[in-house]
Coordinates of C-alpha atoms in Angstrom, one line a residue:
Chain A
M24 CA -13.7 -22.8 9.5
T25 CA -11.3 -25.6 8.8
G26 CA -14.0 -28.2 9.6
L27 CA -16.3 -26.6 7.2
A28 CA -13.8 -26.1 4.4
S29 CA -12.0 -29.4 4.3
P30 CA -14.8 -31.8 3.3
T31 CA -15.6 -29.8 0.1
L32 CA -11.9 -29.5 -0.7
R33 CA -11.3 -33.3 -0.2
K34 CA -14.2 -34.1 -2.4
A35 CA -12.8 -31.9 -5.1
A36 CA -9.3 -33.2 -4.8
P37 CA -9.6 -36.5 -6.7
A38 CA -11.5 -34.7 -9.5
A39 CA -8.6 -32.3 -9.9
G40 CA -6.2 -35.2 -9.9
T41 CA -8.0 -37.0 -12.8
T42 CA -6.3 -35.0 -15.4
P43 CA -2.6 -35.7 -14.9
G44 CA -2.1 -36.0 -18.7
V45 CA -2.7 -32.3 -19.3
P46 CA 0.7 -31.0 -20.3
Q47 CA 0.7 -27.5 -18.7
G48 CA -1.0 -25.4 -16.1
P49 CA -3.5 -26.5 -13.4
P50 CA -6.5 -28.6 -14.4
R51 CA -9.5 -26.6 -15.5
P52 CA -11.5 -25.6 -12.4
R53 CA -14.7 -27.5 -12.1
R54 CA -16.4 -25.3 -9.4
T55 CA -15.6 -22.0 -7.9
A56 CA -14.3 -22.3 -4.4
L57 CA -16.7 -19.9 -2.7
L58 CA -14.9 -19.2 0.6
P59 CA -11.5 -18.4 -0.9
T60 CA -13.0 -16.3 -3.6
A61 CA -15.1 -14.4 -1.0
A62 CA -12.0 -13.8 1.1
L63 CA -10.1 -12.4 -1.9
V64 CA -13.0 -10.1 -2.8
L65 CA -13.1 -8.9 0.8
G66 CA -9.4 -8.1 0.6
A67 CA -10.0 -6.2 -2.6
V68 CA -12.8 -4.2 -1.1
Y69 CA -10.7 -3.3 1.9
C70 CA -7.9 -2.1 -0.4
L71 CA -10.3 -0.1 -2.7
L72 CA -12.4 1.4 0.1
P73 CA -10.4 4.5 0.9
V74 CA -9.9 5.2 -2.8
A75 CA -13.7 4.8 -3.3
W76 CA -14.3 7.1 -0.4
V77 CA -12.0 9.9 -1.7
V78 CA -13.8 9.7 -5.1
V79 CA -17.1 10.3 -3.3
A80 CA -15.8 12.8 -0.8
A81 CA -14.3 15.0 -3.5
T82 CA -17.8 15.6 -4.7
K83 CA -18.9 17.0 -1.4
A84 CA -19.2 20.7 -0.6
D85 CA -17.7 22.1 2.7
D86 CA -20.9 21.7 4.7
E87 CA -21.7 18.3 3.3
L88 CA -18.4 16.8 4.3
F89 CA -19.1 16.7 8.0
S90 CA -22.8 16.3 7.8
T91 CA -23.7 13.7 5.2
F92 CA -23.0 9.9 5.3
S93 CA -19.4 9.2 4.2
F94 CA -20.3 7.3 1.0
L95 CA -23.1 9.6 -0.1
P96 CA -22.1 11.7 -3.0
G97 CA -22.3 15.5 -2.7
S98 CA -23.0 18.3 -5.1
G99 CA -19.7 20.3 -5.0
L100 CA -17.2 18.5 -7.3
G101 CA -17.1 21.4 -9.8
D102 CA -16.8 24.0 -7.1
N103 CA -14.1 22.0 -5.3
L104 CA -12.1 21.7 -8.5
T105 CA -12.4 25.5 -9.2
D106 CA -11.5 26.3 -5.6
L107 CA -8.5 24.0 -5.7
T108 CA -7.3 25.5 -9.0
A109 CA -7.9 29.1 -7.7
Y110 CA -6.2 28.4 -4.3
R111 CA -3.1 30.7 -4.2
D112 CA -3.0 31.1 -8.0
G113 CA -3.0 27.4 -8.7
I114 CA -0.2 26.4 -6.5
Y115 CA -1.7 22.9 -6.4
W116 CA -1.0 22.4 -10.1
R117 CA 2.5 23.7 -9.5
W118 CA 3.0 20.9 -6.9
M119 CA 1.6 18.4 -9.4
G120 CA 4.1 19.6 -12.0
N121 CA 6.9 19.5 -9.5
S122 CA 6.1 15.9 -8.6
V123 CA 6.0 14.9 -12.3
L124 CA 9.3 16.6 -12.8
Y125 CA 11.0 15.0 -9.7
A126 CA 9.5 11.6 -10.3
G127 CA 9.8 11.6 -14.1
L128 CA 13.3 12.9 -14.5
G129 CA 14.5 11.2 -11.3
A130 CA 13.2 7.8 -12.5
V131 CA 14.7 8.1 -16.0
L132 CA 18.1 9.0 -14.6
S133 CA 17.8 6.3 -11.9
T134 CA 16.9 3.7 -14.5
V135 CA 19.9 4.6 -16.6
V136 CA 22.3 4.4 -13.6
S137 CA 20.7 1.1 -12.5
A138 CA 21.0 -0.3 -16.0
F139 CA 24.6 0.7 -16.3
A140 CA 25.6 -0.7 -12.9
G141 CA 23.4 -3.8 -13.1
Y142 CA 24.8 -4.6 -16.6
A143 CA 28.4 -4.2 -15.5
L144 CA 27.8 -6.4 -12.4
A145 CA 26.1 -9.1 -14.5
V146 CA 28.2 -9.3 -17.6
Y147 CA 31.8 -8.6 -16.6
R148 CA 34.1 -10.3 -14.2
F149 CA 36.4 -7.7 -12.6
R150 CA 38.2 -6.9 -9.4
G151 CA 35.9 -5.5 -6.7
R152 CA 32.7 -6.7 -8.3
E153 CA 31.2 -8.4 -5.2
L154 CA 32.6 -5.8 -2.9
F155 CA 30.9 -3.0 -4.9
F156 CA 27.6 -4.9 -4.9
N157 CA 27.7 -5.7 -1.2
V158 CA 28.6 -2.2 -0.2
M159 CA 25.8 -0.9 -2.4
L160 CA 23.3 -3.3 -0.9
T161 CA 24.0 -2.1 2.7
G162 CA 22.6 1.2 1.4
V163 CA 19.2 -0.5 1.4
L164 CA 19.3 -0.8 5.1
M165 CA 20.3 2.8 5.8
P166 CA 17.4 4.6 7.5
P167 CA 16.6 7.6 5.3
V168 CA 16.9 10.0 8.2
I169 CA 20.6 9.1 8.9
L170 CA 21.1 10.1 5.3
A171 CA 18.7 13.0 5.1
I172 CA 20.1 15.1 7.9
P173 CA 23.8 15.1 6.8
Q174 CA 22.6 15.3 3.2
Y175 CA 20.8 18.5 4.2
L176 CA 23.8 19.9 6.0
L177 CA 26.1 19.1 3.1
M178 CA 23.7 20.6 0.6
A179 CA 23.6 23.7 2.8
E180 CA 27.5 23.8 2.7
A181 CA 27.3 23.7 -1.1
D182 CA 24.5 26.3 -1.0
L183 CA 22.1 24.0 -2.8
T184 CA 19.3 23.6 -0.2
D185 CA 15.8 24.7 -1.3
S186 CA 16.6 23.9 -4.9
Y187 CA 15.3 21.4 -7.4
V188 CA 18.6 19.5 -7.5
S189 CA 18.6 19.1 -3.7
V190 CA 15.6 16.8 -4.0
L191 CA 16.5 15.3 -7.4
L192 CA 20.1 14.3 -7.0
P193 CA 20.1 12.2 -3.8
L194 CA 17.3 10.0 -5.2
I195 CA 18.9 9.0 -8.4
L196 CA 20.9 6.1 -7.0
S197 CA 18.7 3.4 -5.7
P198 CA 20.4 0.3 -4.3
Y199 CA 17.3 -1.7 -5.0
G200 CA 17.3 -0.5 -8.6
V201 CA 20.9 -1.7 -9.0
Y202 CA 20.0 -5.0 -7.5
L203 CA 17.1 -5.4 -9.9
G204 CA 19.2 -4.3 -12.8
R205 CA 21.8 -7.0 -12.0
I206 CA 19.2 -9.7 -11.7
Y207 CA 17.5 -8.8 -15.0
A208 CA 20.7 -8.5 -16.9
E209 CA 21.9 -11.9 -15.6
A210 CA 18.7 -13.5 -16.7
A211 CA 18.2 -11.8 -20.0
I212 CA 21.6 -11.4 -21.6
P213 CA 23.4 -14.6 -22.5
A214 CA 27.2 -14.4 -22.3
E215 CA 27.5 -16.0 -25.7
L216 CA 25.7 -13.1 -27.3
V217 CA 28.0 -10.5 -25.7
E218 CA 31.0 -12.7 -26.9
A219 CA 29.6 -12.9 -30.4
G220 CA 29.2 -9.1 -30.5
R221 CA 32.9 -8.8 -29.5
V222 CA 34.0 -11.3 -32.2
D223 CA 32.1 -9.2 -34.7
G224 CA 34.2 -6.2 -33.6
A225 CA 31.5 -4.3 -31.8
G226 CA 32.7 -2.1 -28.9
E227 CA 31.5 -2.5 -25.4
W228 CA 29.2 0.5 -25.6
R229 CA 27.7 -0.7 -28.9
I230 CA 27.0 -4.1 -27.4
F231 CA 25.3 -2.5 -24.5
T232 CA 23.1 -0.2 -26.5
R233 CA 22.3 -2.5 -29.4
I234 CA 22.1 -5.9 -27.7
A235 CA 21.6 -5.4 -24.0
V236 CA 19.2 -2.6 -23.8
P237 CA 16.5 -4.1 -26.1
M238 CA 16.7 -7.4 -24.2
L239 CA 16.4 -5.7 -20.9
G240 CA 13.1 -3.9 -21.9
P241 CA 10.5 -5.2 -19.4
G242 CA 13.1 -5.1 -16.6
L243 CA 13.9 -1.4 -17.3
V244 CA 10.2 -0.5 -17.4
T245 CA 9.9 -2.1 -14.0
I246 CA 12.9 -0.2 -12.5
F247 CA 11.5 3.0 -14.0
L248 CA 8.1 2.4 -12.4
F249 CA 9.5 1.4 -9.1
Q250 CA 11.6 4.5 -8.9
F251 CA 8.8 6.7 -10.2
V252 CA 6.6 5.5 -7.4
A253 CA 9.3 5.7 -4.8
I254 CA 10.1 9.4 -5.7
W255 CA 6.4 10.4 -6.2
N256 CA 5.7 9.0 -2.7
N257 CA 8.8 10.5 -1.1
F258 CA 8.1 12.9 1.7
L259 CA 11.0 13.1 4.1
L260 CA 13.7 14.5 1.7
P261 CA 11.7 17.3 0.1
F262 CA 10.2 18.1 3.5
I263 CA 13.7 18.6 4.9
M264 CA 15.3 20.2 1.9
L265 CA 12.7 22.7 0.7
G266 CA 11.5 25.9 2.3
D267 CA 9.9 27.6 -0.7
D268 CA 6.5 26.0 -1.4
E269 CA 6.7 26.8 -5.1
K270 CA 9.2 23.9 -5.3
F271 CA 7.2 21.4 -3.2
P272 CA 6.1 18.1 -4.6
M273 CA 2.6 17.0 -4.2
T274 CA 3.2 15.1 -0.9
V275 CA 4.7 18.0 1.0
G276 CA 2.2 20.4 -0.6
L277 CA -0.8 18.4 0.6
F278 CA 0.7 18.0 4.0
T279 CA 1.1 21.8 4.5
L280 CA -2.5 22.3 3.2
L281 CA -3.7 19.7 5.8
K282 CA -1.8 21.4 8.5
Q283 CA -3.4 24.7 7.7
G284 CA -6.7 22.9 7.6
A285 CA -6.5 22.3 11.4
S286 CA -7.3 26.0 11.8
Q287 CA -9.3 26.5 8.6
P288 CA -11.6 23.5 8.1
A289 CA -12.7 24.9 4.8
L290 CA -9.4 23.7 3.4
Y291 CA -10.3 20.1 4.1
T292 CA -12.3 19.8 1.0
L293 CA -9.3 21.1 -1.0
V294 CA -7.1 18.5 0.7
I295 CA -9.5 15.8 -0.2
T296 CA -10.0 16.9 -3.8
G297 CA -6.2 17.3 -4.1
A298 CA -5.6 13.8 -2.7
L299 CA -8.0 12.4 -5.3
L300 CA -6.2 14.2 -8.2
A301 CA -2.8 13.1 -6.8
V302 CA -3.8 9.4 -6.7
V303 CA -5.5 9.2 -10.1
P304 CA -2.4 9.7 -12.3
L305 CA -0.4 7.0 -10.6
I306 CA -3.2 4.5 -10.8
A307 CA -3.7 5.4 -14.4
L308 CA 0.0 5.0 -15.0
F309 CA -0.1 1.6 -13.5
L310 CA -3.1 0.4 -15.5
V311 CA -1.6 1.8 -18.8
I312 CA 1.9 0.4 -18.3
Q313 CA 0.6 -2.9 -17.0
R314 CA 0.9 -4.5 -20.4
F315 CA 4.6 -3.6 -20.6
W316 CA 5.7 -4.9 -17.3
S317 CA 5.0 -7.7 -14.9
L318 CA 4.1 -7.2 -11.2
D319 CA 6.2 -10.3 -10.6
L320 CA 9.4 -8.6 -11.8
L321 CA 9.1 -6.3 -8.8
S322 CA 10.1 -9.1 -6.5
G323 CA 13.2 -9.8 -8.5
A324 CA 11.9 -13.0 -9.9
V325 CA 12.9 -13.7 -13.4
K326 CA 12.1 -16.8 -15.4
S327 CA 15.2 -18.1 -17.0
Chain B
M28 CA 50.4 7.4 -31.2
T29 CA 50.6 4.0 -32.7
Q30 CA 47.4 2.2 -33.2
P31 CA 47.3 -0.9 -31.0
P32 CA 46.4 -4.2 -32.5
K33 CA 42.8 -5.0 -32.6
G34 CA 42.8 -7.8 -30.1
A35 CA 44.6 -5.7 -27.5
R36 CA 42.3 -2.8 -28.0
R37 CA 39.3 -5.0 -27.4
S38 CA 40.7 -6.6 -24.3
Y39 CA 41.5 -3.1 -23.0
G40 CA 37.9 -2.1 -23.6
V41 CA 36.7 -5.2 -21.8
K42 CA 38.9 -4.3 -18.9
T43 CA 37.8 -0.7 -18.5
A44 CA 34.2 -1.0 -19.6
P45 CA 32.8 -2.3 -16.3
Y46 CA 34.4 0.5 -14.4
A47 CA 33.0 3.0 -16.8
F48 CA 29.5 1.5 -16.4
L49 CA 29.8 1.6 -12.7
L50 CA 31.1 5.1 -12.5
P51 CA 27.8 7.0 -12.2
A52 CA 26.6 4.7 -9.5
A53 CA 29.9 4.9 -7.6
V54 CA 30.0 8.7 -7.8
L55 CA 26.4 9.0 -6.6
F56 CA 27.1 6.4 -3.8
L57 CA 30.1 8.4 -2.6
L58 CA 28.4 11.7 -2.7
F59 CA 24.9 10.8 -1.3
F60 CA 25.5 7.7 0.8
A61 CA 29.1 7.4 2.0
L62 CA 29.8 11.1 2.5
P63 CA 26.6 11.8 4.5
I64 CA 27.0 8.6 6.6
G65 CA 30.6 9.6 7.4
Y66 CA 29.5 13.1 8.2
A67 CA 26.7 11.9 10.5
V68 CA 29.1 9.6 12.4
W69 CA 31.5 12.5 12.7
L70 CA 28.8 14.8 14.0
S71 CA 27.6 12.2 16.5
F72 CA 31.0 12.4 18.3
H73 CA 31.0 16.3 18.4
R74 CA 29.3 19.1 20.1
T75 CA 29.5 22.9 19.8
E76 CA 31.5 24.8 22.4
I77 CA 30.7 28.4 23.0
K78 CA 33.6 30.7 24.0
G79 CA 33.1 33.9 25.9
N80 CA 29.7 35.5 25.5
G81 CA 29.0 33.4 22.4
L82 CA 28.9 36.3 20.0
G83 CA 31.1 37.1 17.1
K84 CA 33.1 35.0 14.7
G85 CA 34.8 31.9 16.0
A86 CA 32.9 32.0 19.3
K87 CA 31.3 28.7 18.4
S88 CA 33.5 25.8 17.6
E89 CA 33.0 22.1 17.2
V90 CA 34.8 20.0 19.7
W91 CA 35.2 16.3 20.3
A92 CA 32.5 15.0 22.6
G93 CA 33.3 11.3 22.8
L94 CA 30.3 9.2 23.6
E95 CA 28.5 12.0 25.3
N96 CA 25.8 12.3 22.6
Y97 CA 25.3 8.6 22.6
A98 CA 24.9 8.5 26.3
S99 CA 22.3 11.2 26.3
A100 CA 20.5 9.7 23.2
L101 CA 20.2 6.3 24.9
T102 CA 19.0 7.7 28.2
D103 CA 16.6 10.2 26.7
P104 CA 13.1 9.3 28.0
E105 CA 11.5 10.7 24.8
F106 CA 13.6 8.5 22.7
L107 CA 12.9 5.5 24.8
A108 CA 9.2 6.2 24.7
S109 CA 9.3 6.6 20.9
A110 CA 11.2 3.3 20.6
L111 CA 8.6 1.5 22.8
R112 CA 5.7 3.0 20.8
V113 CA 7.2 1.8 17.5
L114 CA 7.9 -1.6 19.0
G115 CA 4.2 -1.9 20.0
Y116 CA 3.1 -0.6 16.6
G117 CA 5.4 -3.1 14.8
A118 CA 4.2 -5.9 16.9
V119 CA 0.8 -5.3 15.3
V120 CA 1.8 -4.3 11.8
V121 CA 4.4 -7.0 10.9
P122 CA 2.4 -10.2 11.8
V123 CA -0.9 -8.9 10.5
M124 CA 0.5 -7.5 7.3
L125 CA 2.6 -10.6 6.5
G126 CA -0.2 -12.9 7.6
L127 CA -2.6 -11.2 5.2
A128 CA 0.0 -11.1 2.5
L129 CA 0.7 -14.9 2.8
F130 CA -3.1 -15.6 3.1
F131 CA -3.9 -13.7 -0.1
A132 CA -0.9 -15.1 -2.0
L133 CA -2.0 -18.7 -1.1
L134 CA -5.6 -17.8 -2.2
L135 CA -4.3 -16.4 -5.5
D136 CA -2.3 -19.6 -6.0
S137 CA -5.1 -22.0 -5.2
R138 CA -7.0 -23.7 -7.9
R139 CA -10.7 -22.9 -8.0
V140 CA -10.6 -19.2 -7.2
R141 CA -12.3 -16.6 -9.4
G142 CA -11.4 -13.0 -10.1
R143 CA -7.8 -13.6 -9.6
S144 CA -6.3 -10.8 -11.7
F145 CA -8.9 -8.3 -10.3
A146 CA -8.1 -9.1 -6.7
R147 CA -4.3 -9.1 -7.4
L148 CA -4.4 -5.7 -8.9
A149 CA -6.8 -4.3 -6.3
I150 CA -4.8 -5.5 -3.3
F151 CA -1.6 -4.2 -4.9
L152 CA -3.2 -0.8 -5.7
P153 CA -2.4 0.9 -2.3
Y154 CA 1.3 0.5 -3.2
A155 CA 0.7 3.4 -5.7
V156 CA -0.7 5.6 -3.0
P157 CA 1.9 7.8 -1.3
G158 CA 2.1 7.2 2.5
V159 CA 1.1 10.8 3.1
I160 CA -2.0 10.5 1.0
A161 CA -2.9 7.2 2.6
A162 CA -2.7 8.8 6.0
V163 CA -4.9 11.7 4.7
L164 CA -7.5 9.3 3.4
W165 CA -7.6 7.1 6.5
G166 CA -7.3 10.1 8.8
F167 CA -10.5 11.5 7.5
L168 CA -12.1 8.1 7.7
Y169 CA -11.2 8.1 11.4
L170 CA -12.6 11.5 12.1
P171 CA -15.8 11.1 14.1
D172 CA -17.8 13.5 11.9
V173 CA -16.8 11.8 8.7
S174 CA -16.2 8.1 9.6
P175 CA -18.7 5.6 8.3
L176 CA -17.7 3.4 11.3
H177 CA -18.8 6.1 13.8
H178 CA -21.9 6.7 11.7
L179 CA -22.9 3.0 12.0
L180 CA -22.0 2.8 15.7
E181 CA -24.1 5.8 16.4
K182 CA -27.0 4.3 14.6
A183 CA -26.6 1.1 16.6
G184 CA -26.4 3.1 19.8
L185 CA -22.9 1.8 20.6
P186 CA -20.0 3.8 22.1
Q187 CA -17.7 5.3 19.5
P188 CA -14.0 5.0 20.2
D189 CA -11.6 7.8 19.5
L190 CA -9.4 6.3 16.9
M191 CA -6.8 9.0 17.1
D192 CA -5.7 8.7 20.7
G193 CA -4.5 6.1 23.2
G194 CA -4.7 2.4 22.4
P195 CA -7.0 2.7 19.3
L196 CA -4.4 5.1 17.8
Y197 CA -1.9 2.2 17.5
L198 CA -4.5 0.1 15.6
A199 CA -5.5 3.1 13.5
M200 CA -1.9 3.7 12.6
A201 CA -1.2 0.0 12.1
N202 CA -4.2 -0.2 9.7
I203 CA -2.6 2.4 7.4
A204 CA 0.6 0.4 7.3
V205 CA -1.2 -2.9 6.7
W206 CA -3.3 -1.3 4.0
G207 CA -0.3 0.2 2.2
G208 CA 2.1 -2.8 2.6
T209 CA 0.1 -6.0 2.2
G210 CA 0.0 -5.8 -1.6
F211 CA 3.7 -5.5 -2.2
N212 CA 4.5 -8.4 0.2
M213 CA 1.7 -10.5 -1.4
I214 CA 3.4 -10.1 -4.8
V215 CA 6.7 -11.2 -3.4
I216 CA 5.3 -14.3 -1.8
Y217 CA 3.0 -15.1 -4.7
T218 CA 5.9 -14.9 -7.2
S219 CA 7.8 -17.4 -5.2
L220 CA 4.8 -19.7 -4.9
R221 CA 4.4 -19.7 -8.6
S222 CA 8.0 -20.7 -9.1
L223 CA 7.5 -23.9 -7.1
P224 CA 7.4 -27.1 -9.2
A225 CA 3.9 -28.1 -10.0
E226 CA 4.7 -31.9 -9.9
V227 CA 5.0 -31.7 -6.1
F228 CA 1.4 -30.6 -5.7
E229 CA 0.1 -33.0 -8.3
A230 CA 1.8 -35.9 -6.4
A231 CA 0.4 -34.6 -3.1
T232 CA -3.1 -34.3 -4.6
L233 CA -2.9 -37.9 -5.9
D234 CA -1.9 -38.9 -2.4
G235 CA -5.2 -37.4 -1.2
C236 CA -3.9 -34.1 0.3
S237 CA -6.4 -31.3 0.5
E238 CA -5.5 -27.9 -0.8
L239 CA -5.4 -26.7 2.8
Q240 CA -2.9 -29.4 3.7
I241 CA -0.8 -28.7 0.6
A242 CA -0.7 -25.0 1.6
L243 CA 0.3 -25.6 5.2
R244 CA 2.6 -28.6 4.8
I245 CA 4.2 -27.9 1.4
K246 CA 3.8 -24.4 0.1
I247 CA 4.5 -22.4 3.3
P248 CA 7.7 -24.3 4.1
M249 CA 8.9 -24.0 0.5
V250 CA 8.4 -20.2 0.4
A251 CA 10.1 -19.7 3.8
P252 CA 13.0 -17.7 2.2
S253 CA 10.7 -15.1 0.7
L254 CA 8.8 -14.9 4.0
V255 CA 12.1 -14.1 5.7
L256 CA 12.8 -11.5 3.1
T257 CA 9.5 -9.8 3.5
F258 CA 9.8 -10.0 7.3
F259 CA 13.2 -8.3 7.1
F260 CA 12.0 -5.4 4.9
S261 CA 8.8 -5.0 7.1
I262 CA 10.9 -4.6 10.2
I263 CA 13.1 -2.1 8.6
A264 CA 10.1 -0.1 7.3
T265 CA 8.6 -0.2 10.8
L266 CA 11.7 1.2 12.5
Q267 CA 11.6 4.0 10.0
V268 CA 8.0 5.0 10.2
F269 CA 7.7 8.8 9.8
N270 CA 5.3 10.0 7.0
E271 CA 2.0 8.6 8.4
P272 CA 2.2 9.8 12.0
T273 CA 3.5 13.1 10.8
T274 CA 0.6 13.5 8.4
L275 CA -2.0 12.5 11.0
R276 CA -0.7 15.0 13.6
P277 CA -2.7 18.0 12.4
L278 CA -5.9 15.9 12.7
T279 CA -5.5 15.1 16.4
N280 CA -3.8 16.0 19.7
G281 CA -3.1 12.4 20.4
I282 CA 0.2 12.2 18.5
P283 CA 3.3 13.9 20.0
S284 CA 6.0 15.4 17.7
T285 CA 8.3 12.6 18.9
W286 CA 5.9 9.7 18.3
S287 CA 8.4 7.6 16.4
P288 CA 12.2 7.5 16.7
L289 CA 12.6 9.2 13.2
M290 CA 10.3 11.9 14.3
K291 CA 12.4 12.4 17.4
V292 CA 15.5 12.6 15.2
F293 CA 13.9 15.1 12.9
N294 CA 12.7 17.1 15.9
D295 CA 16.1 17.3 17.5
A296 CA 17.8 18.3 14.3
F297 CA 15.4 20.9 12.9
T298 CA 13.2 22.1 15.7
G299 CA 15.6 21.6 18.7
G300 CA 18.5 22.6 16.5
N301 CA 20.8 20.0 18.0
I302 CA 22.2 18.2 15.0
Y303 CA 24.8 16.4 17.2
A304 CA 22.2 14.7 19.4
A305 CA 20.1 14.0 16.3
S306 CA 23.0 12.4 14.5
A307 CA 23.8 10.2 17.5
T308 CA 20.2 9.0 17.7
A309 CA 20.2 8.3 13.9
V310 CA 23.4 6.3 14.2
V311 CA 21.9 4.3 17.0
L312 CA 18.9 3.6 14.8
A313 CA 21.1 2.5 11.9
L314 CA 23.1 0.2 14.2
A315 CA 19.9 -1.3 15.5
T316 CA 18.8 -1.9 11.9
F317 CA 22.1 -3.6 11.0
A318 CA 22.1 -5.7 14.2
L319 CA 18.6 -6.9 13.5
S320 CA 19.4 -7.6 9.8
F321 CA 22.4 -9.7 10.6
A322 CA 20.6 -11.6 13.3
L323 CA 17.8 -12.4 10.9
L324 CA 20.2 -13.4 8.1
R325 CA 22.0 -15.7 10.5
I326 CA 18.8 -17.4 11.7
S327 CA 17.5 -17.8 8.2
N328 CA 20.9 -19.1 6.9
R329 CA 21.0 -21.7 9.7
R330 CA 17.5 -22.8 8.9
T331 CA 18.1 -23.2 5.2
T332 CA 21.3 -25.1 5.7
Q333 CA 19.6 -27.4 8.2
G334 CA 16.9 -28.0 5.7
A335 CA 19.5 -28.9 3.0
S336 CA 21.3 -31.4 5.2
R337 CA 18.2 -33.3 6.1

């Protein structure tokens, strides 16, 4: 492959180098590089394949699922949706609502906590600053199960297991969120502006809400999305904490449905339709919010 | 109370404000991180002792067990088997996932490529799919009656492997992790590629370097820190694998309930009812994670300082 690719690349190289005077950005491409583009398209196809499959599979009726070719659409989408909605008085939509509640409320609270802590770590110089930050970061390394088992036992002591708060509370603090909050605040909020606010007689809280929060905008959206996805995708904690399936989030609900499917294959079409409906909102959220955030921010990279 | 002078009030505010801002995070950290960790460590050194016939109040009590739980955790054949399985799984997942992430990041960063934003979003998309649902989707695609692969192999008259058992199971499981994790790592690497100074590449191009040479000799060494970071997080995620094998279990008989160490811990705690043994295993896992992290950090620090002194 190298032998094939390098001659064309070499030939193109001087052409690309003939425009050193262009002030910004790479020189305008002269020709599409076919192999790299093909490789990227292949990667995209691989990533979209299961999603494309679930869109097709959700249209199949029970008997079509195991008998027709995987990517051939079926005739049962309407029935599947009705069946899913009818299943145990619409418990599926209850799970969906629970997921929205856990992820939505959890992500809002988490963003607030991360913004507070990140702002404090970025803007103030105080005793214990680095200690606090480092201790918090070791939380990233903690396997969730070492937390989840004692969290369950402690929740049981407090008589809080099998409740909404038992799933919501432990997920509010995200060490990664605090880390991102600190990085964004360091990059976005100039110390002079905070000082200027103080000289003008504004209190610390006022400076935070009026100056810092608006400047942190895209960073806060990123933390919110990151936490929303993390909580929406969470499985272990609700799996351990909850017994009553009325309180299940989508992930645990679908898992129990799949488990029952092992003895009742008719449930498989419900699982597939349910999986499609669970994936769609998140993808939609991503596409809609895309203009308000930048993927790059997720890696903690901020242009200064 | 006398009103303090303005300046004093301000500096008082500046002094207390950071602690006030940190308060929610600190309280949550103590309640949901520090306290459970401490409790888990405490549990790992204890066991229940049953007095008399084991009935009635006070018949069961928690007594100091020393390293007993650790000894049995470390010598438990099920635990060792699960650790070995996950090592084998990780040996596939980590290099393939990071290799692909680096490859796609370099492609996105190269000059004459089309469809950049589409590919970037498409490859990142699985990040938005919960692990449980990813396992459901792929699980069905692995089922012989549903899988397009089986369909094609059957048409071609070739033997069809059972993707949910034995050796192929590792690859099937690894594929789910690679599918779900490549995009995020790609973004991390791509971001650091884009922050590299463009002049270096222009100079290299003028010197007659091909894009491939630039990628291998300049770009990859310069993004080494983010490669270390992604490596680090991938290893941690691998050690903690739980959702995907748990989800696939109902579809096959090839996955035991203690397939991964976390599943073993879960099983001990909630099915076996031995929270003490489970805690000891969990603490061992946490210590292994820390040891790995520090080793990795030391290696990467040494490498970067060497690079700087040269």
